[in-house]
Phi, psi and omega in degrees: 000134181269154183289135181238116180286138177298141177267095187232009192286334189274130176283135181295150174293157187302329185271352181292155179292152178291143177225166183216163174239122185255120184244122165299154183266293185292126179067012172237306173271317180241146185272042181198183175266124180299322181292315180294328186302331185262013182298316183297311177291330175294323176294314181298327182274005178081008181277332182236148174264170178298323176297319178299318182296323178298316178295320181292324179296322179295313180301320179297320181300310182299318178301309188293328179275357178074025183257011183279109177275184182301316183293316180298318180296322179295318176299320179293322178298313179299316178299314181293326178298311181289331181296322186271355181304124179091352180296140175284118185301315183294325179296314179300312182301318179298314183294320181294315183296321183286336187246000185301321183289319179293320188263339185251319183315311188291354184250001182284128177290129178300326182293323177295316178301318180293322177296315179300316179296321179296317178294319179297320180295330178278003178090010180265144170287148175253130181237126174267127187239117187215151176277349179286163184290151185300324181300331178272321190282323187298317175295326177294316178300322180295320178296323181285347182077025180291155178270330182216159177228134170243116186212177179289134180253116181267144179291135180235133176227122181053043173079010181227149179289134179272347184097346177274154180243124178284319180211118180268106185275076185218143173064231178303328183296332177297322176293320176303313180298319178299314183292325176295311182295320180296323177295317180295313184267000178059045172282143169268102185293333177301330180254006179272173185237156172211149184223132177201167181250347192243143177301335179294342181261015176304319178298326175294318180291323179289346184282347186237172183269345183234098186246142179225137178257137188246116180045055191294148171287173186301316181295321180286329177298316179295321180294321179300320179294319179296318188267349182076025180283152179289154178239125180243149176241117174258126187225359190237083173295138179223163174275137182285337179222154180298146179297324177247105184279145175298145183289146180303151182302317180300320178296321180291320179294317179299319179293322180292316178300319178297319179298317179298318182298313179300319180296320181293318178299311181298320179293321178293317180295324177296322180292315179300321178297317181293323179295319177299319178296321179296323180292332178279000000 
């Protein structure tokens, strides 16, 4: 099947219905698992044990090679649910916010960034759709400039996760979330777009009129051939911001002023030294 580029360049007319572009997160926007990416800072912050990290690494490995069937996925969901029980929500949010550039930036696909920019330029909202918890997804979506987030909602009591799940945004539930958001925002789903890599997201792709599979697993590639969905290859992870950011203008001006001051002091001292030598 040949790669088919989305046709997204035209900005809708003012009277046209509202539309959106729905992006799966893991292995579609980013070349990794968002949950696994934060294992190291969670360990350092005392939220995870070394045994937890090993179990999470195995789950990440199964996910990345695309071999997670429904039973394995359910076991991973149950494991992650029990894992976060008792975690302080604000502490998790702070860790994710502080480390999102370091841990997520290097894995963002350039092609996804370009598509997001293209959809925004065409007047569409961009929605990140993920099975990961909202506390993980929302900071990543903010960095990407997304307009909305559809993610798993964990039950919180007294500022801590209880281990219960209010809404598991996976499989059919992704389509449920998309239809709810579309009703609220008045999106025309027949003219909207969706992107994903996994056969488990077939319901999400079926919910819109313009569907594209990204680096699809075997099952999704077969489904795409049957449905006539476009196939895209994302291969270029990039950093969303330079590793060394330019200094703020005020800091640059301040540094320049300091440099001039030091030079003037040095010059005056040198003149005084010459005068003393001349007097001798």
